[in-house]
Coordinates of C-alpha atoms (C1' of nucleotides) in Angstrom, one line a residue:
Chain L
X1 CA -24.6 26.8 -20.2
X2 CA -21.6 28.5 -18.5
X3 CA -23.5 31.3 -16.5
X4 CA -23.0 31.0 -12.8
X5 CA -23.3 34.1 -10.6
X6 CA -20.6 33.0 -8.2
X7 CA -17.0 32.6 -9.1
X8 CA -16.3 29.2 -7.4
X9 CA -18.8 27.5 -9.9
X10 CA -17.2 29.2 -12.8
X11 CA -13.8 28.3 -11.8
X12 CA -14.9 24.7 -11.0
X13 CA -16.7 24.0 -14.2
X14 CA -13.7 25.5 -16.1
X15 CA -11.2 23.2 -14.4
X16 CA -13.5 20.3 -14.7
X17 CA -13.7 20.6 -18.4
X18 CA -9.9 21.0 -18.6
X19 CA -9.5 17.8 -16.7
X20 CA -12.0 15.7 -18.5
X21 CA -10.9 16.9 -21.9
X22 CA -7.5 15.6 -21.0
X23 CA -5.8 19.0 -21.1
X24 CA -4.7 18.5 -17.4
X25 CA -3.2 15.0 -16.9
X26 CA -3.2 13.0 -13.8
X27 CA -0.7 14.0 -11.1
X28 CA -0.7 17.6 -12.4
X29 CA -0.6 19.8 -9.3
X30 CA -2.8 22.8 -9.0
X31 CA -1.7 25.7 -6.8
X32 CA -4.2 28.1 -5.4
X33 CA -2.0 31.1 -6.0
X34 CA -1.2 30.5 -9.6
X35 CA -4.9 29.7 -10.4
X36 CA -5.9 32.9 -8.6
X37 CA -3.6 34.9 -10.8
X38 CA -4.8 33.0 -14.0
X39 CA -8.4 33.9 -13.3
X40 CA -7.7 37.3 -11.9
X41 CA -9.5 36.7 -8.6
X42 CA -8.5 35.9 -5.1
X43 CA -7.7 32.7 -3.5
X44 CA -11.1 32.3 -1.7
X45 CA -13.4 31.2 -4.6
X46 CA -10.4 29.1 -5.9
X47 CA -10.2 27.1 -2.7
X48 CA -13.9 26.5 -2.9
X49 CA -13.7 25.4 -6.3
X50 CA -10.9 22.9 -5.6
X51 CA -12.8 21.5 -2.5
X52 CA -15.7 21.0 -4.9
X53 CA -13.6 19.1 -7.5
X54 CA -11.9 17.1 -4.7
X55 CA -15.1 15.8 -3.4
X56 CA -16.2 15.0 -7.1
X57 CA -13.2 12.7 -7.3
X58 CA -11.4 14.8 -10.1
X59 CA -8.7 16.0 -7.7
X60 CA -7.0 14.4 -4.6
X61 CA -5.9 16.7 -1.7
X62 CA -3.3 16.4 0.9
X63 CA -3.5 18.7 3.9
X64 CA -1.0 21.5 3.9
X65 CA 0.3 20.3 0.7
X66 CA -2.2 21.0 -1.9
X67 CA -4.2 19.2 -4.6
X68 CA -3.3 17.4 -7.9
X69 CA -5.3 15.9 -10.7
X70 CA -6.6 12.3 -9.6
X71 CA -5.2 9.3 -11.2
X72 CA -7.3 7.0 -13.3
X73 CA -9.2 4.5 -11.2
X74 CA -7.6 1.0 -11.2
X75 CA -9.0 -1.9 -12.9
X76 CA -10.8 -3.1 -9.8
X77 CA -12.3 0.2 -9.0
X78 CA -13.2 0.8 -12.5
X79 CA -15.1 -2.4 -12.6
X80 CA -17.1 -1.4 -9.5
X81 CA -17.8 2.0 -11.0
X82 CA -19.2 0.5 -14.2
X83 CA -21.5 -1.6 -12.1
X84 CA -22.8 1.3 -10.0
X85 CA -23.4 3.6 -13.1
X86 CA -25.4 0.7 -14.7
X87 CA -27.4 0.3 -11.6
X88 CA -28.1 4.1 -11.3
X89 CA -29.0 4.7 -14.9
X90 CA -31.0 1.5 -15.4
X91 CA -33.1 2.4 -12.3
X92 CA -33.6 5.8 -14.0
X93 CA -34.7 4.3 -17.3
X94 CA -37.0 1.8 -15.6
X95 CA -38.7 4.5 -13.8
X96 CA -39.1 6.5 -17.0
X97 CA -40.9 3.7 -18.6
X98 CA -43.4 4.0 -15.8
X99 CA -44.5 7.4 -17.1
X100 CA -43.0 7.6 -20.7
X101 CA -42.8 11.4 -20.4
X102 CA -42.3 12.8 -23.9
X103 CA -40.4 15.7 -22.6
X104 CA -37.3 13.5 -22.1
X105 CA -37.5 11.9 -25.5
X106 CA -37.5 15.5 -27.1
X107 CA -34.6 16.5 -25.0
X108 CA -32.7 13.3 -26.0
X109 CA -33.2 13.7 -29.6
X110 CA -31.8 17.3 -29.4
X111 CA -28.8 16.1 -27.6
X112 CA -28.3 13.3 -30.1
X113 CA -28.2 16.0 -33.0
X114 CA -25.7 18.1 -31.3
X115 CA -23.7 15.0 -30.2
X116 CA -23.4 13.8 -33.8
X117 CA -22.3 17.0 -35.0
X118 CA -19.6 17.4 -32.2
X119 CA -18.3 14.1 -33.0
X120 CA -17.3 15.2 -36.4
X121 CA -15.5 18.4 -35.0
X122 CA -12.4 18.5 -33.1
X123 CA -13.4 19.9 -29.8
X124 CA -13.1 17.0 -27.3
X125 CA -14.5 19.1 -24.5
X126 CA -17.6 19.6 -26.3
X127 CA -18.0 15.8 -27.1
X128 CA -17.5 15.0 -23.4
X129 CA -19.9 17.6 -22.3
X130 CA -22.6 16.4 -24.6
X131 CA -21.9 12.7 -23.8
X132 CA -22.2 13.4 -20.1
X133 CA -25.4 15.6 -20.8
X134 CA -27.0 12.6 -22.5
X135 CA -26.7 10.5 -19.5
X136 CA -27.6 13.2 -17.2
X137 CA -30.8 13.8 -18.9
X138 CA -31.7 10.2 -18.4
X139 CA -30.8 10.4 -14.6
X140 CA -32.6 13.8 -14.2
X141 CA -35.9 12.4 -15.4
X142 CA -36.4 9.9 -12.6
X143 CA -37.7 10.9 -9.1
X144 CA -37.3 14.6 -9.7
X145 CA -33.5 14.3 -10.4
X146 CA -32.8 13.0 -6.9
X147 CA -30.2 10.5 -8.3
X148 CA -28.1 13.3 -9.8
X149 CA -25.9 14.1 -6.9
X150 CA -25.4 10.5 -6.3
X151 CA -24.5 9.7 -10.0
X152 CA -22.3 12.8 -10.9
X153 CA -19.2 11.8 -8.8
X154 CA -19.3 8.2 -10.1
X155 CA -19.8 9.3 -13.7
X156 CA -16.9 11.9 -13.4
X157 CA -14.4 9.3 -12.1
X158 CA -15.2 7.1 -15.0
X159 CA -14.6 10.0 -17.5
X160 CA -11.2 10.7 -16.1
X161 CA -10.0 8.3 -18.9
X162 CA -12.4 9.5 -21.4
X163 CA -10.0 10.6 -24.2
X164 CA -8.3 7.3 -24.4
X165 CA -9.4 4.2 -26.6
X166 CA -12.8 5.6 -27.4
X167 CA -14.5 5.5 -30.9
X168 CA -16.7 8.6 -30.7
X169 CA -19.0 7.6 -33.6
X170 CA -19.6 4.2 -32.2
X171 CA -20.6 6.0 -28.9
X172 CA -23.0 8.2 -30.7
X173 CA -24.7 5.2 -32.5
X174 CA -25.2 3.4 -29.2
X175 CA -26.8 6.5 -27.8
X176 CA -29.1 6.4 -30.8
X177 CA -30.0 2.9 -30.2
X178 CA -31.0 3.5 -26.7
X179 CA -33.4 6.4 -27.7
X180 CA -34.9 4.5 -30.5
X181 CA -35.9 1.8 -28.2
X182 CA -37.3 4.2 -25.9
X183 CA -39.4 5.8 -28.6
X184 CA -40.5 2.4 -29.6
X185 CA -41.4 1.6 -26.1
X186 CA -39.4 -1.5 -25.8
X187 CA -38.1 -1.4 -22.3
X188 CA -36.1 -4.6 -22.3
X189 CA -34.1 -3.5 -25.4
X190 CA -33.5 -0.1 -24.1
X191 CA -32.1 -1.4 -20.8
X192 CA -29.7 -3.9 -22.6
X193 CA -28.5 -1.3 -25.0
X194 CA -27.8 0.9 -21.9
X195 CA -25.9 -1.6 -20.1
X196 CA -23.8 -2.7 -22.9
X197 CA -22.9 1.0 -23.6
X198 CA -21.6 1.4 -20.1
X199 CA -18.3 -0.3 -20.0
Chain E
X1 CA -10.2 9.6 16.6
X2 CA -11.0 13.4 16.6
X3 CA -7.4 14.7 16.1
X4 CA -7.2 16.5 12.8
X5 CA -4.7 19.4 12.4
X6 CA -6.8 21.5 10.3
X7 CA -9.9 23.2 11.7
X8 CA -12.3 22.4 8.8
X9 CA -12.0 18.8 9.3
X10 CA -12.7 19.0 13.1
X11 CA -15.7 21.1 12.2
X12 CA -16.9 18.8 9.6
X13 CA -16.7 15.6 11.6
X14 CA -18.3 17.4 14.7
X15 CA -21.3 18.4 12.5
X16 CA -21.3 15.1 10.7
X17 CA -21.8 13.4 14.1
X18 CA -24.5 15.7 15.0
X19 CA -26.3 15.0 11.9
X20 CA -26.0 11.4 12.0
X21 CA -27.0 11.0 15.5
X22 CA -30.2 12.9 14.9
X23 CA -29.4 16.0 17.0
X24 CA -29.7 18.2 13.7
X25 CA -33.0 17.3 12.0
X26 CA -33.5 17.6 8.4
X27 CA -34.3 21.1 7.1
X28 CA -32.3 22.7 10.0
X29 CA -30.6 25.6 8.6
X30 CA -26.9 26.3 9.4
X31 CA -25.6 29.7 9.3
X32 CA -21.9 30.3 8.8
X33 CA -21.7 33.1 11.3
X34 CA -23.4 31.4 14.3
X35 CA -21.2 28.3 13.7
X36 CA -18.2 30.5 13.7
X37 CA -19.2 32.0 17.0
X38 CA -20.1 28.6 18.4
X39 CA -16.7 27.1 17.6
X40 CA -14.9 30.1 18.4
X41 CA -13.1 30.5 14.9
X42 CA -13.7 32.5 11.8
X43 CA -16.0 31.8 8.8
X44 CA -13.3 30.5 6.5
X45 CA -12.9 27.0 7.9
X46 CA -16.7 26.8 8.4
X47 CA -17.3 27.5 4.9
X48 CA -14.9 24.7 3.9
X49 CA -16.6 22.3 6.3
X50 CA -20.0 23.0 5.0
X51 CA -18.9 22.6 1.4
X52 CA -17.4 19.3 2.5
X53 CA -20.7 18.1 4.0
X54 CA -22.7 19.4 1.1
X55 CA -20.6 17.2 -1.2
X56 CA -21.1 14.3 1.1
X57 CA -24.9 14.6 0.7
X58 CA -25.5 15.5 4.4
X59 CA -26.3 19.2 3.7
X60 CA -28.0 20.9 0.8
X61 CA -26.8 24.4 -0.4
X62 CA -28.7 27.1 -2.3
X63 CA -26.4 29.9 -3.5
X64 CA -26.5 33.2 -1.7
X65 CA -29.0 31.7 0.8
X66 CA -27.1 29.0 2.7
X67 CA -27.2 25.5 3.7
X68 CA -29.7 23.1 5.6
X69 CA -29.6 19.6 6.8
X70 CA -30.6 17.3 3.9
X71 CA -33.9 15.5 3.8
X72 CA -34.1 11.7 4.0
X73 CA -33.9 10.1 0.6
X74 CA -37.1 9.2 -1.0
X75 CA -38.1 5.5 -1.2
X76 CA -37.1 5.4 -4.9
X77 CA -33.7 6.9 -4.1
X78 CA -33.1 4.9 -0.9
X79 CA -33.8 1.6 -3.0
X80 CA -31.1 2.6 -5.4
X81 CA -28.7 3.4 -2.5
X82 CA -29.2 0.0 -1.0
X83 CA -28.1 -1.6 -4.3
X84 CA -25.1 0.6 -4.6
X85 CA -24.0 -0.2 -1.1
X86 CA -24.5 -3.8 -1.6
X87 CA -22.6 -3.8 -4.9
X88 CA -19.6 -1.9 -3.2
X89 CA -19.2 -3.8 -0.1
X90 CA -19.9 -7.2 -1.7
X91 CA -17.0 -6.5 -4.2
X92 CA -14.9 -5.7 -1.2
X93 CA -15.7 -8.9 0.5
X94 CA -15.1 -10.8 -2.6
X95 CA -11.7 -9.2 -3.0
X96 CA -10.9 -10.1 0.6
X97 CA -11.6 -13.9 0.1
X98 CA -8.9 -13.6 -2.6
X99 CA -6.2 -12.7 0.1
X100 CA -7.8 -13.6 3.4
X101 CA -5.7 -11.0 5.2
X102 CA -5.8 -11.8 8.9
X103 CA -5.3 -8.1 9.8
X104 CA -8.9 -7.3 8.9
X105 CA -10.3 -10.2 10.8
X106 CA -8.5 -8.8 13.9
X107 CA -9.8 -5.3 13.4
X108 CA -13.4 -6.5 12.7
X109 CA -13.2 -8.6 16.1
X110 CA -12.1 -5.5 17.9
X111 CA -14.8 -3.5 16.4
X112 CA -17.5 -6.1 17.3
X113 CA -16.6 -6.0 20.9
X114 CA -16.8 -2.1 21.0
X115 CA -20.0 -2.2 19.0
X116 CA -21.6 -4.7 21.5
X117 CA -20.7 -2.5 24.3
X118 CA -22.0 0.7 22.8
X119 CA -25.4 -0.9 21.8
X120 CA -26.0 -1.3 25.5
X121 CA -25.2 2.3 26.4
X122 CA -27.1 5.3 25.4
X123 CA -24.7 7.3 23.2
X124 CA -26.3 7.0 19.7
X125 CA -23.6 8.8 18.1
X126 CA -21.1 6.3 19.3
X127 CA -23.1 3.4 18.0
X128 CA -23.5 5.1 14.6
X129 CA -19.8 5.7 14.5
X130 CA -18.9 2.0 15.2
X131 CA -21.5 0.8 12.7
X132 CA -20.0 2.9 10.1
X133 CA -16.5 1.9 11.1
X134 CA -17.4 -1.6 10.7
X135 CA -18.3 -1.3 7.1
X136 CA -15.5 1.1 6.4
X137 CA -13.1 -1.5 7.6
X138 CA -14.5 -3.9 5.0
X139 CA -14.3 -1.3 2.2
X140 CA -10.9 -0.2 3.1
X141 CA -9.5 -3.7 2.9
X142 CA -10.1 -3.9 -0.8
X143 CA -7.9 -2.6 -3.5
X144 CA -5.8 -0.3 -1.1
X145 CA -9.0 1.4 0.1
X146 CA -9.7 2.9 -3.2
X147 CA -13.3 2.4 -2.9
X148 CA -13.8 4.5 0.2
X149 CA -14.3 7.7 -1.4
X150 CA -16.8 6.2 -3.6
X151 CA -18.6 4.5 -0.8
X152 CA -18.6 7.2 1.8
X153 CA -21.2 9.5 0.3
X154 CA -23.5 6.7 -0.4
X155 CA -23.1 5.4 3.1
X156 CA -23.7 8.7 4.6
X157 CA -26.9 9.3 2.8
X158 CA -28.4 6.0 3.9
X159 CA -27.4 6.9 7.6
X160 CA -29.4 10.1 7.4
X161 CA -32.3 8.0 8.7
X162 CA -30.3 5.9 11.1
X163 CA -32.1 6.6 14.5
X164 CA -35.5 5.6 13.2
X165 CA -36.7 1.9 13.2
X166 CA -33.6 0.2 14.1
X167 CA -33.0 -2.6 16.6
X168 CA -29.5 -2.1 17.6
X169 CA -28.8 -5.5 19.2
X170 CA -30.1 -7.1 16.0
X171 CA -27.6 -5.1 13.9
X172 CA -24.8 -6.2 16.1
X173 CA -25.8 -9.9 15.7
X174 CA -25.9 -9.4 11.8
X175 CA -22.4 -8.0 11.9
X176 CA -21.3 -11.1 14.1
X177 CA -22.8 -13.4 11.5
X178 CA -20.8 -11.8 8.8
X179 CA -17.5 -11.9 10.6
X180 CA -18.1 -15.5 11.6
X181 CA -18.6 -16.6 8.1
X182 CA -15.4 -14.8 7.1
X183 CA -13.5 -16.6 10.0
X184 CA -14.7 -19.8 8.7
X185 CA -13.9 -19.0 5.1
X186 CA -17.4 -19.5 3.8
X187 CA -17.6 -16.8 1.1
X188 CA -21.2 -17.5 -0.1
X189 CA -22.5 -17.3 3.4
X190 CA -20.6 -14.0 4.2
X191 CA -21.8 -12.4 1.1
X192 CA -25.5 -13.4 1.7
X193 CA -25.2 -12.3 5.2
X194 CA -23.8 -8.9 4.1
X195 CA -26.4 -8.4 1.5
X196 CA -29.3 -9.1 3.8
X197 CA -27.8 -6.8 6.4
X198 CA -28.0 -3.9 4.0
X199 CA -31.6 -2.8 3.8
Chain N
dT1 C1' -58.1 45.9 -3.1
dG2 C1' -54.2 43.9 -5.4
dA3 C1' -50.0 44.1 -7.7
dT4 C1' -45.7 46.5 -7.8
dT5 C1' -41.8 48.8 -6.1
dG6 C1' -38.5 50.4 -2.5
dT7 C1' -36.0 49.8 1.6
dC8 C1' -33.7 47.3 5.1
dA9 C1' -31.7 43.7 7.7
dT10 C1' -29.6 39.3 7.4
dT11 C1' -26.7 36.1 5.1
dT12 C1' -23.4 34.6 1.7
dG13 C1' -19.5 35.9 -1.6
dT14 C1' -15.1 37.9 -2.1
dC15 C1' -10.8 39.9 -0.9
dA16 C1' -6.1 40.8 0.8
dA17 C1' -3.0 40.3 4.7
dC18 C1' -1.0 37.3 8.2
dA19 C1' 0.1 32.7 10.4
dA20 C1' 1.3 27.9 10.4
dT21 C1' 3.2 24.1 7.9
dC22 C1' 5.6 21.4 4.7
dA23 C1' 9.3 19.6 1.7
dA24 C1' 13.8 20.2 -0.2
dG25 C1' 18.5 21.3 0.2
dC26 C1' 22.5 22.1 2.8
dA27 C1' 25.8 21.7 6.6
dG28 C1' 28.1 19.0 9.8
dA29 C1' 29.0 14.9 12.6
dA30 C1' 29.5 9.8 13.0
Chain H
dT1 C1' 29.4 7.9 2.6
dT2 C1' 25.2 8.4 5.2
dC3 C1' 22.5 10.1 8.5
dT4 C1' 20.6 13.9 11.3
dG5 C1' 18.9 18.4 12.2
dC6 C1' 18.5 23.1 10.7
dT7 C1' 17.3 26.8 7.5
dT8 C1' 14.5 28.5 4.0
dG9 C1' 11.3 29.2 0.5
dA10 C1' 7.0 27.9 -1.2
dT11 C1' 2.3 26.8 -0.3
dT12 C1' -1.8 26.1 2.3
dG13 C1' -4.6 27.5 6.5
dT14 C1' -6.8 31.2 8.9
dT15 C1' -8.5 35.7 9.8
dG16 C1' -11.5 40.0 9.8
dA17 C1' -13.3 43.5 6.7
dC18 C1' -15.9 44.8 2.9
dA19 C1' -19.2 43.9 -1.3
dA20 C1' -23.1 41.8 -3.2
dA21 C1' -27.3 39.1 -3.1
dT22 C1' -31.6 37.6 -1.0
dG23 C1' -36.0 37.6 1.2
dA24 C1' -39.5 40.0 4.2
dC25 C1' -42.0 43.8 4.8
dA26 C1' -43.9 48.4 4.2
dA27 C1' -45.1 52.0 1.0
dT28 C1' -47.0 53.3 -3.2
dC29 C1' -49.8 53.4 -7.3
dA30 C1' -53.4 51.6 -10.6

DNA sequence: TGATTGTCATTTGTCAACAATCAAGCAGAA
DNA sequence: TTCTGCTTGATTGTTGACAAATGACAATCA
């Protein structure tokens, strides 16, 4: 899962996980030099990675000053984000019901099993990753995955406040309900379960 | 409008304009070295700019190979994009009607005047920029502009096929209808005009 | 013939040194 | 005291050289 040939991607995914799991709190500044020393590489790939994360909305940059971890979205913004995510993921599910490709169902089942396990454990980073992977699988299934790049920054901004007020097991059950409805071919039920899961 | 202290932003906005105005067609490859020579700078800032544009959805990158201009979104994707834009911009207009700040109306009036002028001329790049500026003003007005970074990549992907099938004067008139409804304080009318303008 | 391997030019990935910029703290004057 | 302007240390911005990966084409072997 973590194998990327180029350093910038490795650095980016490493930092992404640290931010989403709450290890790096909002407003924490990230300096190129110290990150370069920490990873034992030069500043070049670090710069690329920080630029990546900035465009994904996890960091905010000020020219000639540097980047820091982005603040949680305001209530207003978060409300818009919720609607956007629903729109994207609901479109993907609707598209899937046009084909009912079995491959997606298998992958979702696999994800559910891992997710349930991770909820019991204590590795929040792992939970976040599996939760995100679940929704990513759904989005990827539609239209050759063309929605992923649209969806990802929206999803990430929402997950900036993942750790707080979240019942992990409840989240698992909601995933399970969605998948069950898809197995049974009940489109309306799946869509409703998905929409009420995204809040 | 074009003054940015750092080179990467200058390069990025230059290339952005060339792509949106149709000078650079989809699938056109962009090489770091040739761009560096063209702009008379080194590859560093070029890299940063290309990374920027990639994350904005205007370019697509393949590791160790390079970037090329992104293809127009598929019909399915475009449909989703339309809904996302409507959601964001409608939220912004609704928020504005809560305050009815006069500053926005003045800026929109100014933009309309310039836009009308540009539609008569032949500089498509100018038209695109003013069209985008119009919608950006609306989005910026809500919630301290917090929606802009969410909105921009969505908007840009849509504008990848700007040049084709577009009646410029008709677009101007639709802008004018929206602003008129806002002046008159007719929220429902403004929202309907906005939604039907985004297609 | 057809598939495979080797070579080569092109292009991106990475690095370390240097330049430009900014924010903070201090000195001095009103 | 409070404000202005300077100095300074830290941090980002930029550069050119070198390393690694890729794709195309030619040479080789079954």
